[in-house]
PDB file of N, CA and C and ligand atoms in Angstrom:
ATOM      1  N   MET A  29     -67.338  61.739  25.828  1.00 56.00           N
ATOM      2  CA  MET A  29     -67.198  60.377  25.289  1.00 56.00           C
ATOM      3  C   MET A  29     -68.492  59.847  24.681  1.00 56.00           C
ATOM      4  N   THR A  30     -69.428  60.808  24.341  1.00 67.00           N
ATOM      5  CA  THR A  30     -70.678  60.302  23.773  1.00 67.00           C
ATOM      6  C   THR A  30     -70.837  60.672  22.311  1.00 67.00           C
ATOM      7  N   ASN A  31     -69.797  61.285  21.693  1.00 78.00           N
ATOM      8  CA  ASN A  31     -69.931  61.597  20.275  1.00 78.00           C
ATOM      9  C   ASN A  31     -69.837  60.312  19.453  1.00 78.00           C
ATOM     10  N   PRO A  32     -70.460  60.339  18.246  1.00 79.00           N
ATOM     11  CA  PRO A  32     -70.546  59.102  17.445  1.00 79.00           C
ATOM     12  C   PRO A  32     -69.178  58.487  17.129  1.00 79.00           C
ATOM     13  N   GLU A  33     -68.184  59.343  16.957  1.00 81.00           N
ATOM     14  CA  GLU A  33     -66.872  58.818  16.572  1.00 81.00           C
ATOM     15  C   GLU A  33     -66.262  57.948  17.672  1.00 81.00           C
ATOM     16  N   SER A  34     -66.362  58.419  18.921  1.00 81.00           N
ATOM     17  CA  SER A  34     -65.774  57.625  19.999  1.00 81.00           C
ATOM     18  C   SER A  34     -66.581  56.348  20.236  1.00 81.00           C
ATOM     19  N   ARG A  35     -67.881  56.424  19.966  1.00 80.00           N
ATOM     20  CA  ARG A  35     -68.686  55.213  20.111  1.00 80.00           C
ATOM     21  C   ARG A  35     -68.294  54.180  19.040  1.00 80.00           C
ATOM     22  N   ARG A  36     -68.019  54.710  17.832  1.00 79.00           N
ATOM     23  CA  ARG A  36     -67.600  53.825  16.750  1.00 79.00           C
ATOM     24  C   ARG A  36     -66.281  53.128  17.119  1.00 79.00           C
ATOM     25  N   LEU A  37     -65.366  53.907  17.682  1.00 78.00           N
ATOM     26  CA  LEU A  37     -64.080  53.338  18.090  1.00 78.00           C
ATOM     27  C   LEU A  37     -64.247  52.313  19.203  1.00 78.00           C
ATOM     28  N   ALA A  38     -65.173  52.611  20.118  1.00 78.00           N
ATOM     29  CA  ALA A  38     -65.413  51.687  21.224  1.00 78.00           C
ATOM     30  C   ALA A  38     -65.945  50.349  20.695  1.00 78.00           C
ATOM     31  N   ASN A  39     -66.849  50.437  19.713  1.00 70.00           N
ATOM     32  CA  ASN A  39     -67.388  49.206  19.136  1.00 70.00           C
ATOM     33  C   ASN A  39     -66.303  48.416  18.417  1.00 70.00           C
ATOM     34  N   LEU A  40     -65.439  49.142  17.731  1.00 67.00           N
ATOM     35  CA  LEU A  40     -64.331  48.513  17.024  1.00 67.00           C
ATOM     36  C   LEU A  40     -63.443  47.773  18.014  1.00 67.00           C
ATOM     37  N   PHE A  41     -63.170  48.454  19.115  1.00 67.00           N
ATOM     38  CA  PHE A  41     -62.311  47.873  20.142  1.00 67.00           C
ATOM     39  C   PHE A  41     -62.941  46.626  20.750  1.00 67.00           C
ATOM     40  N   LEU A  42     -64.243  46.703  21.022  1.00 63.00           N
ATOM     41  CA  LEU A  42     -64.943  45.546  21.572  1.00 63.00           C
ATOM     42  C   LEU A  42     -64.938  44.390  20.585  1.00 63.00           C
ATOM     43  N   GLY A  43     -65.031  44.731  19.294  1.00 60.00           N
ATOM     44  CA  GLY A  43     -64.974  43.705  18.264  1.00 60.00           C
ATOM     45  C   GLY A  43     -63.653  42.971  18.288  1.00 60.00           C
ATOM     46  N   ILE A  44     -62.589  43.712  18.482  1.00 52.00           N
ATOM     47  CA  ILE A  44     -61.257  43.099  18.552  1.00 52.00           C
ATOM     48  C   ILE A  44     -61.157  42.203  19.787  1.00 52.00           C
ATOM     49  N   LEU A  45     -61.658  42.720  20.901  1.00 53.00           N
ATOM     50  CA  LEU A  45     -61.641  41.927  22.138  1.00 53.00           C
ATOM     51  C   LEU A  45     -62.391  40.623  21.938  1.00 53.00           C
ATOM     52  N   HIS A  46     -63.529  40.710  21.264  1.00 51.00           N
ATOM     53  CA  HIS A  46     -64.344  39.518  21.046  1.00 51.00           C
ATOM     54  C   HIS A  46     -63.582  38.490  20.217  1.00 51.00           C
ATOM     55  N   THR A  47     -62.874  38.965  19.202  1.00 53.00           N
ATOM     56  CA  THR A  47     -62.100  38.073  18.357  1.00 53.00           C
ATOM     57  C   THR A  47     -61.063  37.325  19.183  1.00 53.00           C
ATOM     58  N   TYR A  48     -60.410  38.059  20.089  1.00 54.00           N
ATOM     59  CA  TYR A  48     -59.361  37.428  20.885  1.00 54.00           C
ATOM     60  C   TYR A  48     -59.922  36.522  21.978  1.00 54.00           C
ATOM     61  N   ALA A  49     -61.214  36.770  22.325  1.00 54.00           N
ATOM     62  CA  ALA A  49     -61.825  35.921  23.332  1.00 54.00           C
ATOM     63  C   ALA A  49     -62.125  34.538  22.766  1.00 54.00           C
ATOM     64  N   GLU A  50     -62.130  34.449  21.436  1.00 69.00           N
ATOM     65  CA  GLU A  50     -62.433  33.187  20.782  1.00 69.00           C
ATOM     66  C   GLU A  50     -61.196  32.295  20.793  1.00 69.00           C
ATOM     67  N   GLU A  51     -60.985  31.654  21.930  1.00 84.00           N
ATOM     68  CA  GLU A  51     -59.788  30.840  22.068  1.00 84.00           C
ATOM     69  C   GLU A  51     -60.139  29.413  22.418  1.00 84.00           C
ATOM     70  N   ILE A  52     -59.207  28.521  22.155  1.00 92.00           N
ATOM     71  CA  ILE A  52     -59.463  27.118  22.431  1.00 92.00           C
ATOM     72  C   ILE A  52     -58.791  26.712  23.731  1.00 92.00           C
ATOM     73  N   GLY A  53     -59.248  25.650  24.318  1.00 94.00           N
ATOM     74  CA  GLY A  53     -58.654  25.135  25.536  1.00 94.00           C
ATOM     75  C   GLY A  53     -57.610  24.077  25.220  1.00 94.00           C
ATOM     76  N   CYS A  54     -56.987  23.542  26.265  1.00 96.00           N
ATOM     77  CA  CYS A  54     -55.912  22.565  26.100  1.00 96.00           C
ATOM     78  C   CYS A  54     -56.402  21.294  25.386  1.00 96.00           C
ATOM     79  N   ASP A  55     -57.613  20.855  25.703  1.00 95.00           N
ATOM     80  CA  ASP A  55     -58.144  19.639  25.080  1.00 95.00           C
ATOM     81  C   ASP A  55     -58.247  19.792  23.573  1.00 95.00           C
ATOM     82  N   THR A  56     -58.835  20.912  23.140  1.00 95.00           N
ATOM     83  CA  THR A  56     -59.002  21.157  21.709  1.00 95.00           C
ATOM     84  C   THR A  56     -57.647  21.335  21.039  1.00 95.00           C
ATOM     85  N   CYS A  57     -56.775  22.032  21.715  1.00 96.00           N
ATOM     86  CA  CYS A  57     -55.430  22.233  21.185  1.00 96.00           C
ATOM     87  C   CYS A  57     -54.763  20.881  20.942  1.00 96.00           C
ATOM     88  N   PHE A  58     -54.868  20.019  21.930  1.00 95.00           N
ATOM     89  CA  PHE A  58     -54.233  18.707  21.843  1.00 95.00           C
ATOM     90  C   PHE A  58     -54.808  17.888  20.687  1.00 95.00           C
ATOM     91  N   GLU A  59     -56.126  18.024  20.463  1.00 96.00           N
ATOM     92  CA  GLU A  59     -56.781  17.308  19.366  1.00 96.00           C
ATOM     93  C   GLU A  59     -56.199  17.680  18.009  1.00 96.00           C
ATOM     94  N   HIS A  60     -55.793  18.936  17.886  1.00 96.00           N
ATOM     95  CA  HIS A  60     -55.317  19.430  16.598  1.00 96.00           C
ATOM     96  C   HIS A  60     -53.799  19.447  16.498  1.00 96.00           C
ATOM     97  N   LEU A  61     -53.154  19.052  17.581  1.00 96.00           N
ATOM     98  CA  LEU A  61     -51.701  19.178  17.637  1.00 96.00           C
ATOM     99  C   LEU A  61     -50.991  18.311  16.590  1.00 96.00           C
ATOM    100  N   ASP A  62     -51.523  17.111  16.353  1.00 94.00           N
ATOM    101  CA  ASP A  62     -50.931  16.211  15.355  1.00 94.00           C
ATOM    102  C   ASP A  62     -50.799  16.885  14.003  1.00 94.00           C
ATOM    103  N   ARG A  63     -51.916  17.486  13.574  1.00 96.00           N
ATOM    104  CA  ARG A  63     -51.960  18.128  12.272  1.00 96.00           C
ATOM    105  C   ARG A  63     -51.038  19.349  12.244  1.00 96.00           C
ATOM    106  N   TYR A  64     -51.022  20.047  13.353  1.00 96.00           N
ATOM    107  CA  TYR A  64     -50.182  21.240  13.468  1.00 96.00           C
ATOM    108  C   TYR A  64     -48.709  20.852  13.319  1.00 96.00           C
ATOM    109  N   VAL A  65     -48.327  19.766  13.985  1.00 96.00           N
ATOM    110  CA  VAL A  65     -46.947  19.279  13.917  1.00 96.00           C
ATOM    111  C   VAL A  65     -46.631  18.779  12.505  1.00 96.00           C
ATOM    112  N   ASP A  66     -47.587  18.101  11.880  1.00 95.00           N
ATOM    113  CA  ASP A  66     -47.410  17.635  10.503  1.00 95.00           C
ATOM    114  C   ASP A  66     -47.075  18.785   9.568  1.00 95.00           C
ATOM    115  N   LEU A  67     -47.816  19.874   9.712  1.00 96.00           N
ATOM    116  CA  LEU A  67     -47.578  21.049   8.870  1.00 96.00           C
ATOM    117  C   LEU A  67     -46.180  21.605   9.117  1.00 96.00           C
ATOM    118  N   ALA A  68     -45.813  21.682  10.386  1.00 94.00           N
ATOM    119  CA  ALA A  68     -44.493  22.218  10.734  1.00 94.00           C
ATOM    120  C   ALA A  68     -43.393  21.327  10.155  1.00 94.00           C
ATOM    121  N   LEU A  69     -43.588  20.008  10.233  1.00 93.00           N
ATOM    122  CA  LEU A  69     -42.594  19.070   9.715  1.00 93.00           C
ATOM    123  C   LEU A  69     -42.501  19.136   8.197  1.00 93.00           C
ATOM    124  N   ALA A  70     -43.608  19.476   7.556  1.00 94.00           N
ATOM    125  CA  ALA A  70     -43.628  19.596   6.096  1.00 94.00           C
ATOM    126  C   ALA A  70     -43.014  20.920   5.652  1.00 94.00           C
ATOM    127  N   GLY A  71     -42.538  21.693   6.617  1.00 94.00           N
ATOM    128  CA  GLY A  71     -41.897  22.963   6.303  1.00 94.00           C
ATOM    129  C   GLY A  71     -42.882  24.069   6.017  1.00 94.00           C
ATOM    130  N   LYS A  72     -44.160  23.844   6.392  1.00 95.00           N
ATOM    131  CA  LYS A  72     -45.175  24.862   6.154  1.00 95.00           C
ATOM    132  C   LYS A  72     -45.367  25.715   7.403  1.00 95.00           C
ATOM    133  N   ASP A  73     -45.866  26.917   7.186  1.00 94.00           N
ATOM    134  CA  ASP A  73     -46.168  27.793   8.300  1.00 94.00           C
ATOM    135  C   ASP A  73     -47.556  27.433   8.810  1.00 94.00           C
ATOM    136  N   ALA A  74     -47.602  26.781   9.966  1.00 94.00           N
ATOM    137  CA  ALA A  74     -48.875  26.281  10.487  1.00 94.00           C
ATOM    138  C   ALA A  74     -49.727  27.400  11.092  1.00 94.00           C
ATOM    139  N   ALA A  75     -49.116  28.500  11.476  1.00 94.00           N
ATOM    140  CA  ALA A  75     -49.832  29.569  12.180  1.00 94.00           C
ATOM    141  C   ALA A  75     -51.039  30.126  11.420  1.00 94.00           C
ATOM    142  N   PRO A  76     -50.906  30.501  10.127  1.00 93.00           N
ATOM    143  CA  PRO A  76     -52.090  31.027   9.427  1.00 93.00           C
ATOM    144  C   PRO A  76     -53.123  29.948   9.105  1.00 93.00           C
ATOM    145  N   VAL A  77     -52.703  28.696   9.047  1.00 93.00           N
ATOM    146  CA  VAL A  77     -53.637  27.606   8.763  1.00 93.00           C
ATOM    147  C   VAL A  77     -54.462  27.278  10.005  1.00 93.00           C
ATOM    148  N   MET A  78     -53.807  27.256  11.141  1.00 94.00           N
ATOM    149  CA  MET A  78     -54.488  26.927  12.394  1.00 94.00           C
ATOM    150  C   MET A  78     -54.180  28.000  13.438  1.00 94.00           C
ATOM    151  N   PRO A  79     -54.749  29.182  13.233  1.00 93.00           N
ATOM    152  CA  PRO A  79     -54.408  30.310  14.117  1.00 93.00           C
ATOM    153  C   PRO A  79     -54.807  30.108  15.573  1.00 93.00           C
ATOM    154  N   LEU A  80     -55.870  29.346  15.805  1.00 94.00           N
ATOM    155  CA  LEU A  80     -56.305  29.149  17.195  1.00 94.00           C
ATOM    156  C   LEU A  80     -55.317  28.275  17.964  1.00 94.00           C
ATOM    157  N   VAL A  81     -54.787  27.271  17.280  1.00 95.00           N
ATOM    158  CA  VAL A  81     -53.774  26.421  17.908  1.00 95.00           C
ATOM    159  C   VAL A  81     -52.504  27.234  18.142  1.00 95.00           C
ATOM    160  N   TYR A  82     -52.147  28.009  17.131  1.00 95.00           N
ATOM    161  CA  TYR A  82     -50.968  28.854  17.245  1.00 95.00           C
ATOM    162  C   TYR A  82     -51.089  29.794  18.441  1.00 95.00           C
ATOM    163  N   ARG A  83     -52.256  30.414  18.566  1.00 93.00           N
ATOM    164  CA  ARG A  83     -52.465  31.371  19.648  1.00 93.00           C
ATOM    165  C   ARG A  83     -52.447  30.672  21.009  1.00 93.00           C
ATOM    166  N   HIS A  84     -53.007  29.467  21.041  1.00 95.00           N
ATOM    167  CA  HIS A  84     -52.994  28.741  22.305  1.00 95.00           C
ATOM    168  C   HIS A  84     -51.566  28.360  22.695  1.00 95.00           C
ATOM    169  N   LEU A  85     -50.800  27.905  21.735  1.00 96.00           N
ATOM    170  CA  LEU A  85     -49.421  27.516  22.020  1.00 96.00           C
ATOM    171  C   LEU A  85     -48.595  28.701  22.500  1.00 96.00           C
ATOM    172  N   ALA A  86     -48.944  29.885  21.983  1.00 95.00           N
ATOM    173  CA  ALA A  86     -48.185  31.083  22.347  1.00 95.00           C
ATOM    174  C   ALA A  86     -48.375  31.446  23.815  1.00 95.00           C
ATOM    175  N   ARG A  87     -49.505  31.013  24.386  1.00 94.00           N
ATOM    176  CA  ARG A  87     -49.759  31.445  25.768  1.00 94.00           C
ATOM    177  C   ARG A  87     -49.862  30.284  26.750  1.00 94.00           C
ATOM    178  N   CYS A  88     -49.711  29.060  26.277  1.00 96.00           N
ATOM    179  CA  CYS A  88     -49.835  27.908  27.167  1.00 96.00           C
ATOM    180  C   CYS A  88     -48.539  27.098  27.154  1.00 96.00           C
ATOM    181  N   ALA A  89     -47.799  27.168  28.237  1.00 97.00           N
ATOM    182  CA  ALA A  89     -46.495  26.511  28.309  1.00 97.00           C
ATOM    183  C   ALA A  89     -46.626  24.988  28.249  1.00 97.00           C
ATOM    184  N   ALA A  90     -47.684  24.449  28.848  1.00 97.00           N
ATOM    185  CA  ALA A  90     -47.866  22.997  28.883  1.00 97.00           C
ATOM    186  C   ALA A  90     -48.045  22.426  27.470  1.00 97.00           C
ATOM    187  N   CYS A  91     -48.890  23.095  26.671  1.00 97.00           N
ATOM    188  CA  CYS A  91     -49.137  22.625  25.314  1.00 97.00           C
ATOM    189  C   CYS A  91     -47.924  22.871  24.418  1.00 97.00           C
ATOM    190  N   ARG A  92     -47.209  23.949  24.681  1.00 97.00           N
ATOM    191  CA  ARG A  92     -46.008  24.225  23.896  1.00 97.00           C
ATOM    192  C   ARG A  92     -44.960  23.130  24.134  1.00 97.00           C
ATOM    193  N   GLU A  93     -44.871  22.680  25.369  1.00 97.00           N
ATOM    194  CA  GLU A  93     -43.953  21.589  25.701  1.00 97.00           C
ATOM    195  C   GLU A  93     -44.352  20.313  24.955  1.00 97.00           C
ATOM    196  N   GLU A  94     -45.658  20.068  24.967  1.00 97.00           N
ATOM    197  CA  GLU A  94     -46.208  18.895  24.284  1.00 97.00           C
ATOM    198  C   GLU A  94     -45.899  18.969  22.785  1.00 97.00           C
ATOM    199  N   TYR A  95     -46.074  20.151  22.238  1.00 97.00           N
ATOM    200  CA  TYR A  95     -45.824  20.390  20.819  1.00 97.00           C
ATOM    201  C   TYR A  95     -44.359  20.142  20.482  1.00 97.00           C
ATOM    202  N   GLU A  96     -43.464  20.665  21.316  1.00 96.00           N
ATOM    203  CA  GLU A  96     -42.042  20.511  21.044  1.00 96.00           C
ATOM    204  C   GLU A  96     -41.595  19.060  21.199  1.00 96.00           C
ATOM    205  N   ALA A  97     -42.172  18.369  22.178  1.00 96.00           N
ATOM    206  CA  ALA A  97     -41.849  16.956  22.374  1.00 96.00           C
ATOM    207  C   ALA A  97     -42.290  16.137  21.166  1.00 96.00           C
ATOM    208  N   LEU A  98     -43.498  16.417  20.689  1.00 95.00           N
ATOM    209  CA  LEU A  98     -44.052  15.724  19.529  1.00 95.00           C
ATOM    210  C   LEU A  98     -43.215  16.004  18.280  1.00 95.00           C
ATOM    211  N   LEU A  99     -42.828  17.244  18.145  1.00 94.00           N
ATOM    212  CA  LEU A  99     -42.044  17.670  16.989  1.00 94.00           C
ATOM    213  C   LEU A  99     -40.689  16.955  16.957  1.00 94.00           C
ATOM    214  N   SER A 100     -40.017  16.923  18.089  1.00 94.00           N
ATOM    215  CA  SER A 100     -38.688  16.293  18.086  1.00 94.00           C
ATOM    216  C   SER A 100     -38.798  14.779  17.966  1.00 94.00           C
ATOM    217  N   ALA A 101     -39.877  14.208  18.517  1.00 94.00           N
ATOM    218  CA  ALA A 101     -40.083  12.755  18.385  1.00 94.00           C
ATOM    219  C   ALA A 101     -40.290  12.381  16.922  1.00 94.00           C
ATOM    220  N   LEU A 102     -41.080  13.182  16.208  1.00 91.00           N
ATOM    221  CA  LEU A 102     -41.374  12.881  14.814  1.00 91.00           C
ATOM    222  C   LEU A 102     -40.187  13.199  13.898  1.00 91.00           C
ATOM    223  N   LYS A 103     -39.388  14.141  14.300  1.00 87.00           N
ATOM    224  CA  LYS A 103     -38.186  14.470  13.521  1.00 87.00           C
ATOM    225  C   LYS A 103     -37.219  13.307  13.532  1.00 87.00           C
ATOM    226  N   LEU A 104     -37.167  12.614  14.671  1.00 84.00           N
ATOM    227  CA  LEU A 104     -36.250  11.482  14.809  1.00 84.00           C
ATOM    228  C   LEU A 104     -36.762  10.258  14.065  1.00 84.00           C
ATOM    229  N   ALA A 105     -38.085  10.157  13.924  1.00 74.00           N
ATOM    230  CA  ALA A 105     -38.693   8.976  13.301  1.00 74.00           C
ATOM    231  C   ALA A 105     -38.388   8.917  11.803  1.00 74.00           C
TER     232      ALA A 105
HETATM  233 ZN1   ZN B 224     -52.839  24.362  26.675  1.00 76.54          ZN
END
């Protein structure tokens, strides 16, 4: 496991891990949720615009609930 090729792959893998470690918390997610919901209501795909919020919503049930509540409230308005 010390040849240059496997080291290159290991670095690549660590790079990917680092990218995924760059995540936001519930507070930050909540701060951006308004805009995220606005995009969704405008029929736009919010995920590529705000990938960190998207990723947080994918793994946080509490924020996803908040998002869905906000979405349905604004749909009715
Ligand atoms: Zn959250």
